[in-house]
Structures are given as structure tokens and as C-alpha cells.
Coordinates of C-alpha atoms in Angstrom, one line a residue:
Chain A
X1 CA -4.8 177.4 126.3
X2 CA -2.7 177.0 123.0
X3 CA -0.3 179.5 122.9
X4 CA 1.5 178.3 119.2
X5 CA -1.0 177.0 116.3
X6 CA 0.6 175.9 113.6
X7 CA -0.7 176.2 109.8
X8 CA -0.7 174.2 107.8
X9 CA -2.4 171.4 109.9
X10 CA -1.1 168.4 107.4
X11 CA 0.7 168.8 104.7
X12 CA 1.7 166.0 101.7
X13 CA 4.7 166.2 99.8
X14 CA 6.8 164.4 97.7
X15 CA 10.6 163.3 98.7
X16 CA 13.5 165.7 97.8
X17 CA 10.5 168.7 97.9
X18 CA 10.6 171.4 100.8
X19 CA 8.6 171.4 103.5
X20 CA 7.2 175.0 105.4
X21 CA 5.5 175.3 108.5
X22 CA 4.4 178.3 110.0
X23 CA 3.7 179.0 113.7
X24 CA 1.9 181.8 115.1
X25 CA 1.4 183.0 119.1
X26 CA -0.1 185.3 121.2
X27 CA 2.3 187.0 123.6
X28 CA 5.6 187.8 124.2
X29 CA 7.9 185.1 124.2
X30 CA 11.7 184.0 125.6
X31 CA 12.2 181.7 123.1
X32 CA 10.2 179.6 120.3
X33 CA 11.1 175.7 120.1
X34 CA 10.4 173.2 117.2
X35 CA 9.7 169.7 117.6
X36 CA 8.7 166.2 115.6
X37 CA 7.0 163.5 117.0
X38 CA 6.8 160.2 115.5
X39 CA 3.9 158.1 115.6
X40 CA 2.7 158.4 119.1
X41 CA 6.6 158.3 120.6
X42 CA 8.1 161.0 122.4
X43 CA 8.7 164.5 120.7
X44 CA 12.3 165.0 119.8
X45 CA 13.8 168.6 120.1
X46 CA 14.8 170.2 116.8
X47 CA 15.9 174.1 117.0
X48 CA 15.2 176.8 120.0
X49 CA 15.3 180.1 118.6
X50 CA 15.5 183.2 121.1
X51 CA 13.2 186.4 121.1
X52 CA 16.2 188.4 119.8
X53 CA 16.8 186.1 116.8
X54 CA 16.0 186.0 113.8
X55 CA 17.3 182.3 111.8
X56 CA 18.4 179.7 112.9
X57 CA 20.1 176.7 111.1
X58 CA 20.4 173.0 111.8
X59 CA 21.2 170.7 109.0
X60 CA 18.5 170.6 106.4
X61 CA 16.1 172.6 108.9
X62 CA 16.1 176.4 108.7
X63 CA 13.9 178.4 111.7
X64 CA 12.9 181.7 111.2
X65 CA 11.4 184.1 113.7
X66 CA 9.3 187.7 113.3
X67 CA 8.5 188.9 116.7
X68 CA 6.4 191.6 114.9
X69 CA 4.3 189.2 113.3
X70 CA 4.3 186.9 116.5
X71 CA 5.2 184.0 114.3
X72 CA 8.0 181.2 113.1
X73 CA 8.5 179.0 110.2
X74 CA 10.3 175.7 110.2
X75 CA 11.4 175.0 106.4
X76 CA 12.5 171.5 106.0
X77 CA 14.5 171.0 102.6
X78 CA 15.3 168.1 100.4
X79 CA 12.9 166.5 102.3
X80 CA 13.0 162.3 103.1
X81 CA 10.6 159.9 103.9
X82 CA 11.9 159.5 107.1
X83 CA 10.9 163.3 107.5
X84 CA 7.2 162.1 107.9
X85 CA 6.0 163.1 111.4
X86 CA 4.0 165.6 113.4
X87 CA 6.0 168.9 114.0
X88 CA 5.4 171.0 116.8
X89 CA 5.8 174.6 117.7
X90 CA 6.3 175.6 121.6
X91 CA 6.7 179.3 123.4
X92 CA 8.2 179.9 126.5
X93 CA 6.3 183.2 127.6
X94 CA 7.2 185.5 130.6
X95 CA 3.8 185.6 131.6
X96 CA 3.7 181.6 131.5
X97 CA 6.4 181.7 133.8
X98 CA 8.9 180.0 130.9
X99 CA 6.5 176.8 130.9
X100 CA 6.7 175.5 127.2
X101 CA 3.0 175.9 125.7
X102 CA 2.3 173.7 122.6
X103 CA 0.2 174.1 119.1
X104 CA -1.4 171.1 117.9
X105 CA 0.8 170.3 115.3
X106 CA 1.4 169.4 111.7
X107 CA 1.5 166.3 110.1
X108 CA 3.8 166.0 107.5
X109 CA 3.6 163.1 105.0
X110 CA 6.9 162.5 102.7
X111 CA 6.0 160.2 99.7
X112 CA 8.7 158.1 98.6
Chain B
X1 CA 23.8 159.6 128.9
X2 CA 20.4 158.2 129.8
X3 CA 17.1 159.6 128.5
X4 CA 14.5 160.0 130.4
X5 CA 13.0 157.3 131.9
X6 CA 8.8 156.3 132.2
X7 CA 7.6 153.9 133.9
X8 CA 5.4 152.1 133.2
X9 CA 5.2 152.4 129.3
X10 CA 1.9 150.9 129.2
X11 CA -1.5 151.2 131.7
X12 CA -5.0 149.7 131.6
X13 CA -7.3 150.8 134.9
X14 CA -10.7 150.8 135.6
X15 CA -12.8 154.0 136.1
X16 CA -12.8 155.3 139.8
X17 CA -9.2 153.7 140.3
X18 CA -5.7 155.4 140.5
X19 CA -2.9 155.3 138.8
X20 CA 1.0 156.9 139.8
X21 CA 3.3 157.1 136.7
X22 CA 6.9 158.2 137.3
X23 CA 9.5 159.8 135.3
X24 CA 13.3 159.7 135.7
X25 CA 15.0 162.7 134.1
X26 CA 18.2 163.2 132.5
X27 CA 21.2 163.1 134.7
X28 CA 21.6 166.9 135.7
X29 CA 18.4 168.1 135.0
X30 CA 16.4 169.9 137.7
X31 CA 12.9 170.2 135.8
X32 CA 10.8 168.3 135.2
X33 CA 7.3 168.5 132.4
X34 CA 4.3 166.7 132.1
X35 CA 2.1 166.3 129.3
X36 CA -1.3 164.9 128.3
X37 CA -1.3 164.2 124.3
X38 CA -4.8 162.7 123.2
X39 CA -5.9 163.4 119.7
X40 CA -8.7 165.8 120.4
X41 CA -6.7 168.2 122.5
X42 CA -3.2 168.2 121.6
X43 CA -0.9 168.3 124.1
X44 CA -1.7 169.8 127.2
X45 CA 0.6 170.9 130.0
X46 CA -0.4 169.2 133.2
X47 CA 2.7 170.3 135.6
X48 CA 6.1 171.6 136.5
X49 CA 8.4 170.9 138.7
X50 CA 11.9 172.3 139.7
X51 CA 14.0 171.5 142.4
X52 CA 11.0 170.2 143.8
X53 CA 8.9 172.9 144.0
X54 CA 5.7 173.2 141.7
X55 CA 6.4 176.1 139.3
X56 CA 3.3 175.7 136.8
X57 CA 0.6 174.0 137.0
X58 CA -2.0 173.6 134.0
X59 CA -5.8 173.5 133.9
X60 CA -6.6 170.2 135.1
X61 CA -8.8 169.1 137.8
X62 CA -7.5 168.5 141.5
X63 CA -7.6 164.6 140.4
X64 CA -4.2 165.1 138.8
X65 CA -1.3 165.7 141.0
X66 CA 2.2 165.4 141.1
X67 CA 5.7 165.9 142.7
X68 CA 9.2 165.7 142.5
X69 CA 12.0 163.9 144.9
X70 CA 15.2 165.5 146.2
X71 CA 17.1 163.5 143.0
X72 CA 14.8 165.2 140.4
X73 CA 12.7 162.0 140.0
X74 CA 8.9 162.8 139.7
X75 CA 6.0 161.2 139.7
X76 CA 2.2 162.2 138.6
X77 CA -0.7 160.5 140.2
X78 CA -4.4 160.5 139.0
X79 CA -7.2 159.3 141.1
X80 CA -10.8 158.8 140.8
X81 CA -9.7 157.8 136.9
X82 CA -12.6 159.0 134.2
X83 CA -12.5 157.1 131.0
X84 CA -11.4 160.7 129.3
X85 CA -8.4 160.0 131.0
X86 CA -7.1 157.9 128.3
X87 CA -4.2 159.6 126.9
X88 CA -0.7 159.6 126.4
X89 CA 1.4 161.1 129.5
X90 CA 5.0 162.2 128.1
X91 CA 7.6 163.6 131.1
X92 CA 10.2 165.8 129.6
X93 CA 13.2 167.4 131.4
X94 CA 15.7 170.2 131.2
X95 CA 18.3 171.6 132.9
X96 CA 16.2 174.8 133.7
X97 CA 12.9 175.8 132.6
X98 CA 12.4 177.3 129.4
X99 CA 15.0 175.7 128.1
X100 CA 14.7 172.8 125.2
X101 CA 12.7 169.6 126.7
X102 CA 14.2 166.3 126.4
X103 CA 11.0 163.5 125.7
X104 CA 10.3 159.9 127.5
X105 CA 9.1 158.2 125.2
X106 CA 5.6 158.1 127.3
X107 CA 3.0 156.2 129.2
X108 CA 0.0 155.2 127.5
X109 CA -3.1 155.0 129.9
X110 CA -6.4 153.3 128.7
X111 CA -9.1 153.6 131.1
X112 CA -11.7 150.7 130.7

């Protein structure tokens, strides 16, 4: 089963605006891990964040994590059209045995 | 350094055939993922494998299978193939599981 589902599913924007994606799970996790896929390619890693943090940073991508809400958000800012892809969350649970579980995604559509 | 390697990057079979797809990880890396991405299901984890042992194994039928040589290589073999076997298979790899995945870039399988 799905252990991440992100919200929202797609999401349209226009270039330069910010982009938030939120993540939610079900159990307890080691670590939360963002990725973007383009276009039927393989995902690309973006930020792990670790049960005992809380933000992360990586260039124009902030992470955020609330154990106590059992979710994540993945802000992307100043967005560019080169942005446009699917994101994806992924958990690595205990009880999965560390095995990365995926949500199905957002898509994320940057208008030029 | 290398990324990870499928082969081959594109598959047409016939129902009731078989089908082996390998995946050659990143130098160093002992585990090894595999997916199934098709649009109505997301991706699904199929299998993991470190230092060739099985670690995980997803909820697929006992037509999937898969293992992993002594130098991390691994392969994933489906038999019997169904038409809703059409999908794309992505390998990932890490150093250790849990950790952050590193993508092929896939091997798309159309069953006719």
C-alpha cells in the first residue's frame, strides 16, 4: 500500500511563483525523501529529511517535516519552467523494514 | 561515476512469454530497488535486494522474481507475461537501504 499521498495531485503555476506540496503518511518513519520525475524518465533524488528534523534546505527547495502531523511539504520558490515535473514523496518506515514506499505524486506545470 | 545502468531500455513481448530485465548499480552500492510505475497505480515496490539477499519484497504475484549477483548487479524476471504487465520498471540503488535512491532511467515493457 501507499504509505505517502501527496496533495495537491497537479498543481499550475506561473514562472517565478512558489510552488507547495504537502505529503502525508501513516506510520512512523526513519526518514521522508522528495523526488521529481520527468516525463516518464527516472526519478531524481531531491532532499531526505530525518525523523528528528525538522527543515531542510537545498537551493531553491525548502523541506519541512511534522512528525505530529505525520506529514512534509516540499516548497519550491521562484519557480522555472524547467521545474515542470511530477514530485514525489517516499518513507522509509521501521515496520517496512527501511524499504522506500511512494505516494502517487504531483504534477507540477510551470507556465513560462 | 556511472549511474545506474538498465538494460534493455525498451521491451515488446507477447502474453504468456518472459522477460529478464537487469540493472547495474552504482559503483559501491550494495542495494538494490525495483519499481513498477504505470499510470493507474503509481509506483509500486516490486523487490529488494542487499548483498544478495532478498530484504522486501512487495505484493506481486510469484510471476515476478528477482535476484542479485555477488557484484551488486540484479536482475528481475517476469514470466507467464499478462498484458497488465505493461509498465515502466525503474532499478534504483543505494549504498544501504533507506538511504536516498539513485534512478536508471528504466525499462519500458509493452506486452502485445
Amino acid at each position: 500500500s501507499q504509505q505517502g499521498e501527496e496533495d495537491p495531485q497537479a498543481l499550475s503555476i506561473q514562472e517565478g511563483e512558489n510552488a507547495t506540496m504537502n505529503c502525508s503518511y501513516k506510520t512512523s518513519i526513519n526518514n521522508l525523501q522528495w523526488y521529481r520525475q520527468n516525463s516518464g524518465r527516472g526519478l531524481v533524488h531531491l532532499i531526505l529529511i530525518r525523523s528528528n528534523e525538522r527543515e531542510k534546505h537545498s537551493g531553491r527547495l525548502r523541506v519541512t517535516l511534522d512528525t505530529s502531523k505525520k506529514s512534509s511539504s516540499l516548497l519550491i520558490t521562484a519557480s522555472r519552467a524547467a521545474d515542470t515535473a511530477s514530485y514525489f514523496c517516499a518513507t522509509a518506515t521501521i515496520s517496512g523494514n527501511n524499504r522506500l514506499a511512494f505516494g502517487k505524486g504531483n504534477q507540477v506545470v510551470v507556465i513560462p | 561515476k556511472a549511474g545506474v545502468t538498465q538494460t534493455p531500455r525498451y521491451l515488446i513481448k507477447t502474453r504468456g512469454q518472459q522477460v529478464t530485465l537487469s540493472c547495474s548499480p552504482i559503483s559501491g552500492h550494495r542495494s538494490v530497488s525495483w519499481y513498477q510505475q504505470t499510470p493507474g497505480q503509481g509506483l509500486q515496490f516490486l523487490f529488494e535486494y542487499f548483498s544478495e539477499t532478498q530484504r522486501n519484497k512487495g505484493n506481486f504475484p510469484g510471476r515476478f522474481s528477482g535476484r542479485q549477483f555477488s557484484n551488486s548487479r540484479s536482475e528481475m524476471n517476469v514470466s507467464t507475461l499478462e498484458l497488465g504487465d505493461s509498465a515502466l520498471y525503474l532499478c534504483a540503488s543505494s549504498a544501504y537501504p533507506g538511504q536516498d535512491l539513485l534512478f536508471g532511467q528504466g525499462t519500458r515493457l509493452t506486452v502485445v
